[in-house]
mmCIF file of C-alpha atoms and ligand atoms in Angstrom:
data_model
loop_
_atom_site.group_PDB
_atom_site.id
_atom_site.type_symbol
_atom_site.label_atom_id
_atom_site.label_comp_id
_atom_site.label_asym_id
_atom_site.label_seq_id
_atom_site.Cartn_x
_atom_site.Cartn_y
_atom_site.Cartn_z
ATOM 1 C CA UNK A 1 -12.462 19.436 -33.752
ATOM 2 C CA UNK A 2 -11.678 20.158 -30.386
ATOM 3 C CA UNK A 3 -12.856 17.475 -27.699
ATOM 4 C CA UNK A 4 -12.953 16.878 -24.508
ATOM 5 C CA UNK A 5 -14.049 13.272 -22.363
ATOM 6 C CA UNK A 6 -14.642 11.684 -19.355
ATOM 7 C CA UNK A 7 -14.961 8.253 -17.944
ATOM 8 C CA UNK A 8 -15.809 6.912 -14.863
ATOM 9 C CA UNK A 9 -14.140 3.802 -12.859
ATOM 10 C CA UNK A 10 -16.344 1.773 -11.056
ATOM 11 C CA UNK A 11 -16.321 -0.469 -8.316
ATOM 12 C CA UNK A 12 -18.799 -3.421 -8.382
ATOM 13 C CA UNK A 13 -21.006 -3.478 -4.930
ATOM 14 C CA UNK A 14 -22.383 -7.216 -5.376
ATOM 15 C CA UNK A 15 -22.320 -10.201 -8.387
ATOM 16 C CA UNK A 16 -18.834 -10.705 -8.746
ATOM 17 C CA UNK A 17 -17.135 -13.765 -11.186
ATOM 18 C CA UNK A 18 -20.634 -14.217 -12.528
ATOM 19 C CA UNK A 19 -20.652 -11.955 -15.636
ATOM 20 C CA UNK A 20 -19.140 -14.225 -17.688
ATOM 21 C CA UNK A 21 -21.527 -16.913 -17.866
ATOM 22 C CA UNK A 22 -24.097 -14.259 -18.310
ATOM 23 C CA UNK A 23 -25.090 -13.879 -14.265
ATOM 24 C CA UNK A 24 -26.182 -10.498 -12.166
ATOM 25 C CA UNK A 25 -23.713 -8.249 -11.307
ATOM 26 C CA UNK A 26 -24.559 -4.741 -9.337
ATOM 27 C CA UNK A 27 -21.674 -2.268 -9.877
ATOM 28 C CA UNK A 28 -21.611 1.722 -9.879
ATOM 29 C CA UNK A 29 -19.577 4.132 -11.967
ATOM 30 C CA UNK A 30 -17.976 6.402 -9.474
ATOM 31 C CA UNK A 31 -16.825 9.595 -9.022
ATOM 32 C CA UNK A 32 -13.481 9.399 -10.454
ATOM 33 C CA UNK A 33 -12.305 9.808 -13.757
ATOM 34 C CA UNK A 34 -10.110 9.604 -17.064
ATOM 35 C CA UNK A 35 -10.239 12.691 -18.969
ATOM 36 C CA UNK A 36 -9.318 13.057 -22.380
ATOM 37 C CA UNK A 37 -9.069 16.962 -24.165
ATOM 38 C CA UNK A 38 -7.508 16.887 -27.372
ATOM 39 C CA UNK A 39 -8.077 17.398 -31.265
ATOM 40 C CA UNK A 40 -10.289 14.745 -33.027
ATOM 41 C CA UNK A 41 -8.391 14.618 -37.032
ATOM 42 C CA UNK A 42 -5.717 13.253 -38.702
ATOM 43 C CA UNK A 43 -5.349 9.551 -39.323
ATOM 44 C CA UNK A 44 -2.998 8.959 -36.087
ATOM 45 C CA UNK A 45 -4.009 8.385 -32.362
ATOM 46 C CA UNK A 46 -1.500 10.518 -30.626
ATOM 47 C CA UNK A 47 -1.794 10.286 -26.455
ATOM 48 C CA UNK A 48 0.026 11.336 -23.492
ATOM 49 C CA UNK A 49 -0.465 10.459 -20.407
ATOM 50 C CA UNK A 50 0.439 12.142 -16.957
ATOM 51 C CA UNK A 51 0.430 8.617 -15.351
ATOM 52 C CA UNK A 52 2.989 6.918 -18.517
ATOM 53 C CA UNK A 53 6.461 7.639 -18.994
ATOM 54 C CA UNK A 54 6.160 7.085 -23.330
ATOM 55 C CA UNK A 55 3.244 8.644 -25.643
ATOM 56 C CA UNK A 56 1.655 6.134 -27.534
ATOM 57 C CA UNK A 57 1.389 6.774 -31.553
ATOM 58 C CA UNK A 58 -0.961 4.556 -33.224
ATOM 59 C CA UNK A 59 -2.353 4.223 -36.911
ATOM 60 C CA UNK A 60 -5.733 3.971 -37.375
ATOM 61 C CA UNK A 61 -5.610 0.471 -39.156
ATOM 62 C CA UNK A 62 -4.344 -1.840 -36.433
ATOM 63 C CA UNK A 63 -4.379 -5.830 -36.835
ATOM 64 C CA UNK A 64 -2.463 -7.076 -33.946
ATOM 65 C CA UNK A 65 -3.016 -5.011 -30.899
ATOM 66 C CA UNK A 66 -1.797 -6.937 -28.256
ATOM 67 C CA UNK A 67 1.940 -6.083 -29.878
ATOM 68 C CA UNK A 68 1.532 -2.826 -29.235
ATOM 69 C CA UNK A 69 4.151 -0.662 -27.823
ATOM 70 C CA UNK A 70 4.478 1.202 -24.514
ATOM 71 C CA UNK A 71 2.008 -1.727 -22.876
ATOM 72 C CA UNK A 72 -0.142 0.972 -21.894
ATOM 73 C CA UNK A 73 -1.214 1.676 -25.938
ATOM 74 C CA UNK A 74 -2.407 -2.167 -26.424
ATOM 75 C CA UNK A 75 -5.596 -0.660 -24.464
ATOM 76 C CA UNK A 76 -6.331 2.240 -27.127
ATOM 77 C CA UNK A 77 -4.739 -0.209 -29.820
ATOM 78 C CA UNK A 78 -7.543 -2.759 -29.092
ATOM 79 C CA UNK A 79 -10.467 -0.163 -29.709
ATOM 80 C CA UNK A 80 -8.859 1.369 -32.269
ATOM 81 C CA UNK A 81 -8.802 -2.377 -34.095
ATOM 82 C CA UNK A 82 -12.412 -3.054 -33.128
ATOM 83 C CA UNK A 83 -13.868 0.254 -33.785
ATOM 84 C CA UNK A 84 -11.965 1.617 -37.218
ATOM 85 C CA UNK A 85 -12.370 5.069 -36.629
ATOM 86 C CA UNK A 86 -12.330 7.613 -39.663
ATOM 87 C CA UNK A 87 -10.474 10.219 -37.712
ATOM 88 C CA UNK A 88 -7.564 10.409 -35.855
ATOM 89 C CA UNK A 89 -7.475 11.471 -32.211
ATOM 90 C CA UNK A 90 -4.393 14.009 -30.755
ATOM 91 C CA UNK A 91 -4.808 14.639 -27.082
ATOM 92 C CA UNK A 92 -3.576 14.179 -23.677
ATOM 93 C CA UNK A 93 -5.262 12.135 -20.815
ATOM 94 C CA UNK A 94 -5.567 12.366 -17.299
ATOM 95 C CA UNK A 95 -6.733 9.974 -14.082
ATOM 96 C CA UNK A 96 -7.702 9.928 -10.189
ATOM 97 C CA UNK A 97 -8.757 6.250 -11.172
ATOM 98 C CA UNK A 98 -5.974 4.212 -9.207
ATOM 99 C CA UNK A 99 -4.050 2.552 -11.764
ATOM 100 C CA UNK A 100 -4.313 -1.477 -11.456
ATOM 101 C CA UNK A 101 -6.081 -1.513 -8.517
ATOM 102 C CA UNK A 102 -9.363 -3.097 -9.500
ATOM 103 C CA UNK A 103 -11.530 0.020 -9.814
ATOM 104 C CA UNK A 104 -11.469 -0.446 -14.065
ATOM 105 C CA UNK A 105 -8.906 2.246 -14.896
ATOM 106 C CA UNK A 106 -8.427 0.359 -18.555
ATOM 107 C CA UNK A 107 -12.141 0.392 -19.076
ATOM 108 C CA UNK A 108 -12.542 3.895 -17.879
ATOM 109 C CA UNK A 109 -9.142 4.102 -21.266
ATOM 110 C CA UNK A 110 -11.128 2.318 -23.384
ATOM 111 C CA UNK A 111 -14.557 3.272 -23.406
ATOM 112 C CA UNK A 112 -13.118 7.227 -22.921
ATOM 113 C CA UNK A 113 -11.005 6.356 -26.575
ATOM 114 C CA UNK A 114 -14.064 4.886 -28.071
ATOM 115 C CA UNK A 115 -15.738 8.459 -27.736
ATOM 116 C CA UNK A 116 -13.109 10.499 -28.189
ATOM 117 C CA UNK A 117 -12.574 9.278 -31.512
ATOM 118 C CA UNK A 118 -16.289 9.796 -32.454
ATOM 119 C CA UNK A 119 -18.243 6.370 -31.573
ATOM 120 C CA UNK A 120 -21.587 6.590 -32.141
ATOM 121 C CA UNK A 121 -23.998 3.965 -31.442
ATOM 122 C CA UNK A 122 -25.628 1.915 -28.357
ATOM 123 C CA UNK A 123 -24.077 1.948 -25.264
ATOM 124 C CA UNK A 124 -24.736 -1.543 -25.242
ATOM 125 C CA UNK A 125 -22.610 -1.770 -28.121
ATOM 126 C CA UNK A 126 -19.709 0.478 -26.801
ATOM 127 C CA UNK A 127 -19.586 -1.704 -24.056
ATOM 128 C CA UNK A 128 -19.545 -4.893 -26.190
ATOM 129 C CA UNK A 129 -16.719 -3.458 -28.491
ATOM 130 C CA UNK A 130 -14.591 -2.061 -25.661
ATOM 131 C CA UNK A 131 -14.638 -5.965 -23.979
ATOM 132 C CA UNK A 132 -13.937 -7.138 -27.581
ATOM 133 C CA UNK A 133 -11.442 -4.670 -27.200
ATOM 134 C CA UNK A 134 -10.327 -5.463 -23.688
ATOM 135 C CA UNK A 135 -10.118 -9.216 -24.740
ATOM 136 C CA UNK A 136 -7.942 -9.123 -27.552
ATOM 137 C CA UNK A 137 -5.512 -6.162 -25.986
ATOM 138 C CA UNK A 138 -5.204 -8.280 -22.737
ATOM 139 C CA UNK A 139 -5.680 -11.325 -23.728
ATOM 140 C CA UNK A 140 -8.003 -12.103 -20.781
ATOM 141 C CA UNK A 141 -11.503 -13.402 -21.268
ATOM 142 C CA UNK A 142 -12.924 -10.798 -19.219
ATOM 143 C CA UNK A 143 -16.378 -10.185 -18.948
ATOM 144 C CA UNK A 144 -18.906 -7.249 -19.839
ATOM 145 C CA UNK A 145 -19.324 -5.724 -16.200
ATOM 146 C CA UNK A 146 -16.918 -2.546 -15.814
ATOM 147 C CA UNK A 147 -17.638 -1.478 -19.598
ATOM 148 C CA UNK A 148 -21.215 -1.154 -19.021
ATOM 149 C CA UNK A 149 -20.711 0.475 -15.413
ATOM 150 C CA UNK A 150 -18.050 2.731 -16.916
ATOM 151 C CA UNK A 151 -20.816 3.524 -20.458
ATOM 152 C CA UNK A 152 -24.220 3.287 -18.353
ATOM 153 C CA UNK A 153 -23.810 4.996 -14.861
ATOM 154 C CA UNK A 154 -26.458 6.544 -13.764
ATOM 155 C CA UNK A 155 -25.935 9.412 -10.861
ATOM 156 C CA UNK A 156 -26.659 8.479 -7.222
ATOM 157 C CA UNK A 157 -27.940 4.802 -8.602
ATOM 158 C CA UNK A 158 -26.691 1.302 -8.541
ATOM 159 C CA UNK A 159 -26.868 -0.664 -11.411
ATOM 160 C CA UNK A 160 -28.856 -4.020 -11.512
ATOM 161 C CA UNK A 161 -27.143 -6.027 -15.059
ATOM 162 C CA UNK A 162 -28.124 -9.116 -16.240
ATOM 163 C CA UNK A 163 -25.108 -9.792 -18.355
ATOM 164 C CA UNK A 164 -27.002 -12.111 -20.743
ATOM 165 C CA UNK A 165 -30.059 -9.537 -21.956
ATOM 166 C CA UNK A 166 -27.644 -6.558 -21.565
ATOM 167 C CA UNK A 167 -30.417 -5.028 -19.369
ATOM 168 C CA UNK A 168 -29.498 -2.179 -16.532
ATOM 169 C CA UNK A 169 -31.964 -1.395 -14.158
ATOM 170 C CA UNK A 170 -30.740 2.088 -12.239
ATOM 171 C CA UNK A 171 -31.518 1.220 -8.009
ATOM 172 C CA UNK A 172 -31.219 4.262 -5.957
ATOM 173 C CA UNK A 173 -28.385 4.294 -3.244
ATOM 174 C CA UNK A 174 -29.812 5.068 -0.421
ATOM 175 C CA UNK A 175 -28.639 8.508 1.202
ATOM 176 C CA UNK A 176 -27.905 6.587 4.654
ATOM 177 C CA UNK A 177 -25.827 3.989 2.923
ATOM 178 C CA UNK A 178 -22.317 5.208 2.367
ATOM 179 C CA UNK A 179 -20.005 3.740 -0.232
ATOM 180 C CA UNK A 180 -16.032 3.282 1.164
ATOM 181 C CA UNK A 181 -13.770 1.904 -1.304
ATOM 182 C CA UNK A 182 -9.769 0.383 0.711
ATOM 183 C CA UNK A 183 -7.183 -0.049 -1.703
ATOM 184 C CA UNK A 184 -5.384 -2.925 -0.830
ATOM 185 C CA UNK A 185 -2.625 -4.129 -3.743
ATOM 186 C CA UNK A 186 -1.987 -3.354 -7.122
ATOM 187 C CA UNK A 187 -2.569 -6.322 -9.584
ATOM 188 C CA UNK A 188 -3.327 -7.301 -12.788
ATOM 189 C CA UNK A 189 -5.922 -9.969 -14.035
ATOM 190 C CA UNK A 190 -3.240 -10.829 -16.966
ATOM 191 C CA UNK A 191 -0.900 -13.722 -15.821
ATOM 192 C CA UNK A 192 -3.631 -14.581 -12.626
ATOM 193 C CA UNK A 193 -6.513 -17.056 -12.165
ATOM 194 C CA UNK A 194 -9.088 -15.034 -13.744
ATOM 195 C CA UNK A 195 -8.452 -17.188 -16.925
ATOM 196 C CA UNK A 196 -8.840 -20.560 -14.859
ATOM 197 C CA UNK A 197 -12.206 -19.603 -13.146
ATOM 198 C CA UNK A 198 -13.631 -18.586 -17.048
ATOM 199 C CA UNK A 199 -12.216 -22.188 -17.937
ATOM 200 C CA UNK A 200 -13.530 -24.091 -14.995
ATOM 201 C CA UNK A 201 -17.219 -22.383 -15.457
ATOM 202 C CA UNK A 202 -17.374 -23.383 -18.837
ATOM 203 C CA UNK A 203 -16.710 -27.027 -17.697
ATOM 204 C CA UNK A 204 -19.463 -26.374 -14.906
ATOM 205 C CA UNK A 205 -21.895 -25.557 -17.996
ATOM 206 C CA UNK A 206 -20.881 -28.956 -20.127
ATOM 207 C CA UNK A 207 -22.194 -30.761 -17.147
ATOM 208 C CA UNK A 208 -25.037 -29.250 -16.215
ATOM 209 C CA UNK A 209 -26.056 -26.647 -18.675
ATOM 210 C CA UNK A 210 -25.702 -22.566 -18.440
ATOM 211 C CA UNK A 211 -25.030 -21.562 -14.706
ATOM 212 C CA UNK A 212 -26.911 -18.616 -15.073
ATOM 213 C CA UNK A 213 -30.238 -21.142 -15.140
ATOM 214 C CA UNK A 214 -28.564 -23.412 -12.950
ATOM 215 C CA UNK A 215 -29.843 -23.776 -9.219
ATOM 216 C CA UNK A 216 -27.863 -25.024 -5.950
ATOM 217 C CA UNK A 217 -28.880 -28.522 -6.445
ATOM 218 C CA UNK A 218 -27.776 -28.473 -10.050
ATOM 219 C CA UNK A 219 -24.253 -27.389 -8.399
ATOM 220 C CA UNK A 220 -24.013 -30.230 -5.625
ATOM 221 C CA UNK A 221 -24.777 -32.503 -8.165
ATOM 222 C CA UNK A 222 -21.168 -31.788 -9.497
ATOM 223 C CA UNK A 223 -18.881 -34.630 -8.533
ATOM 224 C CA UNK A 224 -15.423 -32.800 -9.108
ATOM 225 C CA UNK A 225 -14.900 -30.523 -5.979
ATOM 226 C CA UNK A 226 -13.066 -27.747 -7.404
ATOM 227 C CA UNK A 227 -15.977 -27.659 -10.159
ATOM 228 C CA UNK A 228 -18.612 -27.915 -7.799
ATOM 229 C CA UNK A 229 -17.090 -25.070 -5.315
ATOM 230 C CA UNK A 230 -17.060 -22.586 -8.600
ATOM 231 C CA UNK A 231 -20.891 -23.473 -9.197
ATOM 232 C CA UNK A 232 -21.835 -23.368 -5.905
ATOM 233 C CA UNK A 233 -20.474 -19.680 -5.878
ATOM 234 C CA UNK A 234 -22.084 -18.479 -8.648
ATOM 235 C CA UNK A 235 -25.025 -19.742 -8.835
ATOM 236 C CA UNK A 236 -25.713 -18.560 -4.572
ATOM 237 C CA UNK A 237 -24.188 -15.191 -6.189
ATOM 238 C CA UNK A 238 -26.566 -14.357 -8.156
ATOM 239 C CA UNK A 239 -29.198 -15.187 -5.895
ATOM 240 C CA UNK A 240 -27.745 -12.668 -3.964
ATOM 241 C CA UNK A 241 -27.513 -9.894 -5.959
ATOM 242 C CA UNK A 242 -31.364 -10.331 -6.288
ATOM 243 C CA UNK A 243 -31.769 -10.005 -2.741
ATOM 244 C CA UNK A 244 -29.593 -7.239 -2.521
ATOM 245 C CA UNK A 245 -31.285 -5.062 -5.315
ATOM 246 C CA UNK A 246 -34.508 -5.991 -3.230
ATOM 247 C CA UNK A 247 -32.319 -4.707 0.690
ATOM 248 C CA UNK A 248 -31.700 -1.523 -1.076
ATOM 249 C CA UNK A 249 -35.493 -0.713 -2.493
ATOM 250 C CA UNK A 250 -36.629 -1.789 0.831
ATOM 251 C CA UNK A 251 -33.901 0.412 2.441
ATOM 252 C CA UNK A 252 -32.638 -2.777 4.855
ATOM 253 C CA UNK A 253 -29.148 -1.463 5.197
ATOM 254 C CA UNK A 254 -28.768 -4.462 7.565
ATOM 255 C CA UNK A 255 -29.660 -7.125 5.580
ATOM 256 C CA UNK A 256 -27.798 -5.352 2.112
ATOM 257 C CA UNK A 257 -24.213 -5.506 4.354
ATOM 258 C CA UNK A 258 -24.879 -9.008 5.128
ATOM 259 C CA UNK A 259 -25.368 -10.380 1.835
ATOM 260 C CA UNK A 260 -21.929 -8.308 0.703
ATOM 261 C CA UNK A 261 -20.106 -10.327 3.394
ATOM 262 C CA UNK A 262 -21.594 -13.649 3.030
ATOM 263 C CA UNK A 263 -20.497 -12.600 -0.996
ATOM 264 C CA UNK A 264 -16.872 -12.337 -0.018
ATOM 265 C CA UNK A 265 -16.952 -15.499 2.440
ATOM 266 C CA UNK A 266 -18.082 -17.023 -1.041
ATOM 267 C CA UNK A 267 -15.174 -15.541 -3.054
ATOM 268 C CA UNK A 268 -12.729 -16.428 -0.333
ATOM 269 C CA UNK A 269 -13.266 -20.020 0.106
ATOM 270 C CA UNK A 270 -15.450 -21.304 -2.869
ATOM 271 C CA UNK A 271 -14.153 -19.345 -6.024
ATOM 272 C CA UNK A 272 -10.616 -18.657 -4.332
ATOM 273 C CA UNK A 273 -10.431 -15.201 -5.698
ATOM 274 C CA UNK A 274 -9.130 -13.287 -2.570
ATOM 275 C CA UNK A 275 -5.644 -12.861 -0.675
ATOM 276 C CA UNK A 276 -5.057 -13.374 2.918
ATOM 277 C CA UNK A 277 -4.585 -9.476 3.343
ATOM 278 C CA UNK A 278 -8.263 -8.783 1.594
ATOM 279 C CA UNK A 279 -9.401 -11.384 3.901
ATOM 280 C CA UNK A 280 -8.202 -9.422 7.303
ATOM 281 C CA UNK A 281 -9.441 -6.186 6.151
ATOM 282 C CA UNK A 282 -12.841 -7.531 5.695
ATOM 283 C CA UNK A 283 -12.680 -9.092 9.104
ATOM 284 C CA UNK A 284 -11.777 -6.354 10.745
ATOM 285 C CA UNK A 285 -14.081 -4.028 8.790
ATOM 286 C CA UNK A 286 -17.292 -6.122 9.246
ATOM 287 C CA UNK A 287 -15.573 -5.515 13.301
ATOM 288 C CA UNK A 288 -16.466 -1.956 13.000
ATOM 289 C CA UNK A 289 -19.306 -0.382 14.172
ATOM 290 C CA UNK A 290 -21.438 1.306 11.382
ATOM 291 C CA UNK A 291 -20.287 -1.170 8.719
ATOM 292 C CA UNK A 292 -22.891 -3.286 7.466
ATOM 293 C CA UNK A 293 -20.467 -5.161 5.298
ATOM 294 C CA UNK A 294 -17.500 -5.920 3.232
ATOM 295 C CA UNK A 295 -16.116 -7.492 0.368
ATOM 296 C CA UNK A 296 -13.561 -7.735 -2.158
ATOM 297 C CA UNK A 297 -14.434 -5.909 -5.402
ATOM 298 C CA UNK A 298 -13.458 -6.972 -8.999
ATOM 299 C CA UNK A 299 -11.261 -9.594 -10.110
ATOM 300 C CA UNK A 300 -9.670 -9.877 -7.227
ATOM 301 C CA UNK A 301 -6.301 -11.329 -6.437
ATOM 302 C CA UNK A 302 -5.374 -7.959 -5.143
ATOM 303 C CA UNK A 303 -6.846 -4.764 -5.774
ATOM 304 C CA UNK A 304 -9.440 -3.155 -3.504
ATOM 305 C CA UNK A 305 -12.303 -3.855 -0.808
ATOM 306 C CA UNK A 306 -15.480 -2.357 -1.183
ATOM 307 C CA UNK A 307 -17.395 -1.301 2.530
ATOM 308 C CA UNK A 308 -20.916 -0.466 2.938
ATOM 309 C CA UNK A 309 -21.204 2.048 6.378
ATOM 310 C CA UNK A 310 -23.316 4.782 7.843
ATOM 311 C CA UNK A 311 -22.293 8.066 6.777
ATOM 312 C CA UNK A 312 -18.914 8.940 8.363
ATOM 313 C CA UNK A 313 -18.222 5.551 9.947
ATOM 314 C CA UNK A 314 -14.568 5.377 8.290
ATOM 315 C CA UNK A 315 -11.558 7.659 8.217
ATOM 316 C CA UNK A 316 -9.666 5.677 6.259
ATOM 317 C CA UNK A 317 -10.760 5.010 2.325
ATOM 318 C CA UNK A 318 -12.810 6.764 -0.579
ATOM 319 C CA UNK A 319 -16.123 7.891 0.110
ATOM 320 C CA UNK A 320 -17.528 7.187 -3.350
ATOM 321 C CA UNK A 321 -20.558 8.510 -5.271
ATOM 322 C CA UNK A 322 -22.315 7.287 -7.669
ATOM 323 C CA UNK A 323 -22.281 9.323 -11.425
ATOM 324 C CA UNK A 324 -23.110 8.909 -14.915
ATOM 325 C CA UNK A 325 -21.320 6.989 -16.994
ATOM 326 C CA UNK A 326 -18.850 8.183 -20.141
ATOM 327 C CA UNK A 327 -19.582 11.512 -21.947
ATOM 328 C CA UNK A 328 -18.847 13.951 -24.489
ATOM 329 C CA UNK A 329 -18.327 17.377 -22.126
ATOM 330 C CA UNK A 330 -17.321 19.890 -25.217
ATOM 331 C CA UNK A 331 -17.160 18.499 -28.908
HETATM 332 C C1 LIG B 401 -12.972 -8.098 -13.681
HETATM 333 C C2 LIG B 401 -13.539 -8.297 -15.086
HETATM 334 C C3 LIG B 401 -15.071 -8.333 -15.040
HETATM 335 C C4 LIG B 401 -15.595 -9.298 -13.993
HETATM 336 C C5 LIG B 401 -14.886 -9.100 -12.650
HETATM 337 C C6 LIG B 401 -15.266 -10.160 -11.639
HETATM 338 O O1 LIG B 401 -13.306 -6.834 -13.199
HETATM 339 O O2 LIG B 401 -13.120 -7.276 -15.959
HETATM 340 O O3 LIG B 401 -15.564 -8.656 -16.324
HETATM 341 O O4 LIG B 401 -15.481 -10.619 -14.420
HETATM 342 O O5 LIG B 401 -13.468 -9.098 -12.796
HETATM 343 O O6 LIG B 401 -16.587 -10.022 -11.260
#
């Protein structure tokens, strides 16, 4: 059966390093995409990719997925392990994600394999087995945010998570607000500090409890500074991705651009997360007339900065949109 899919990237406009202790996060899918056309059949996944040098050719029974071979196939290797399709998948992909740049172009993979080899079922639980997916392939404890963007986008919204009920609450962009996404560095969250900060929250939680209950004064109570920085972040973060859904209802551009900053002042020197390089774009962005604010987006460590302006404030960067998440186009 003939088949064709696409999936979004997304970049995350607010609620970053807090998914995985079950926090708010407020990302969008956006207007770029992986697209998969091909032949769902067979008991092989056979892909080729415009962006890879070497197809990948994977059986459909997969137990160790992180040794697969080129690199790129650990990503398909890990949903095919978690999913166990019936069917084979023979196609060809194709991406205007960046590649390693922090706007989820192995999520957009991942959840895009899922339904090209005929998932069916929540999109809560594509998004769980894609992370299960991502997890094992990677090897990274990453959390649930860019597989939900990537399965739940919802066109010309935001999306409010809570990344402990699973619940997405669509918030309409405003039509003023304009969404610039800089590229910065290519990186990847294997080998980094993303492991370090998941390890260092879950020692914040044996002391005092689950930080997505815990308050500021729960956080200062935390004798060990590097432990009390990290809570201090995320528990302030998620408070402000409250008050950020609430700036865009209200339509208080202003005050929506100021929380973003204050959120990467937070990532730079409380959670450590950004580079010197992010840091001076932000500066000088926030600098610019028409921005209401800046911030890293994603992991961090590299990747991109995400700008909130009035409409045509910036030459340089992506104007992005926001758009529905993965989908079936022809099946
Ligand atoms: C990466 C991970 C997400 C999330 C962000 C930081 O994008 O894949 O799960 O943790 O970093 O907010």
């Amino acid at each position: 059966m003939s088949v064709r899919v696409v999936a979004p990237g997304r970049v995350n406009l607010i609620g970053e390093h807090t998914d995985y202790t079950g926090g708010l996060v407020m990302p969008m899918a956006i207007d770029r995409y992986t697209e998969f056309k091909g032949d769902r059949g067979g008991d092989r996944v056979q892909l080729r990719s415009f962006d890879e040098p070497d197809p990948l050719d994977l059986p459909l029974h997969i137990d160790h997925p992180e040794l697969a071979e080129p690199a790129w196939a650990r990503y398909v290797a890990g949903v095919v392990a978690e999913m166990r399709p019936e069917e084979g998948f023979v196609g060809r992909i194709s991406t205007d994600i960046p590649i390693g740049a922090g706007l989820s172009s192995s999520h957009a993979l991942q959840v895009g394999v899922a339904l090209a080899l005929g998932y069916r079922g929540s999109i809560i639980e594509l998004a769980r087995l894609t992370q299960r997916a991502e997890n094992r392939a990677s090897g990274v404890p990453t959390g649930i945010m860019d597989q939900l963007a990537i399965a739940s986008g919802v066109r010309g919204h935001a999306l409010l998570i809570d990344c402990d009920a699973l619940s997405v609450e669509p918030i309409p962009v405003p039509d003023d607000l304009e969404v610039v996404v800089q590229f910065i560095a290519h990186r990847t969250l294997v080998g980094s500090e993303y492991a370090d900060r998941v390890a260092e929250c879950r020692a914040v939680e044996a002391i005092i409890g689950p930080l997505r209950e815990a308050t500021e004064s729960d956080a200062r109570s935390i004798t060990d500074p590097v432990l009390r920085m990290r809570a201090l972040h995320v528990t302030a973060e998620n408070q402000r991705v409250r008050a950020f859904a609430e700036a865009l209802r209200s339509g208080d551009l202003v005050d929506a651009g100021r929380l973003v900053t204050e959120g990467h002042d937070s990532l730079r020197l409380l959670y450590e997360t950004s580079t010197p390089v992010m840091d001076d774009v932000v500066q000088r962005l926030c600098a610019t007339p028409g921005v209401y604010g800046a911030r890293m987006t994603g992991g961090g460590f590299g990747g991109c900065v995400v700008a909130l302006t009035e409409p045509g404030t910036l030459s340089h960067g992506w104007v992005v949109q926001a758009v529905d998440g993965a989908h079936v186009v022809e099946a």
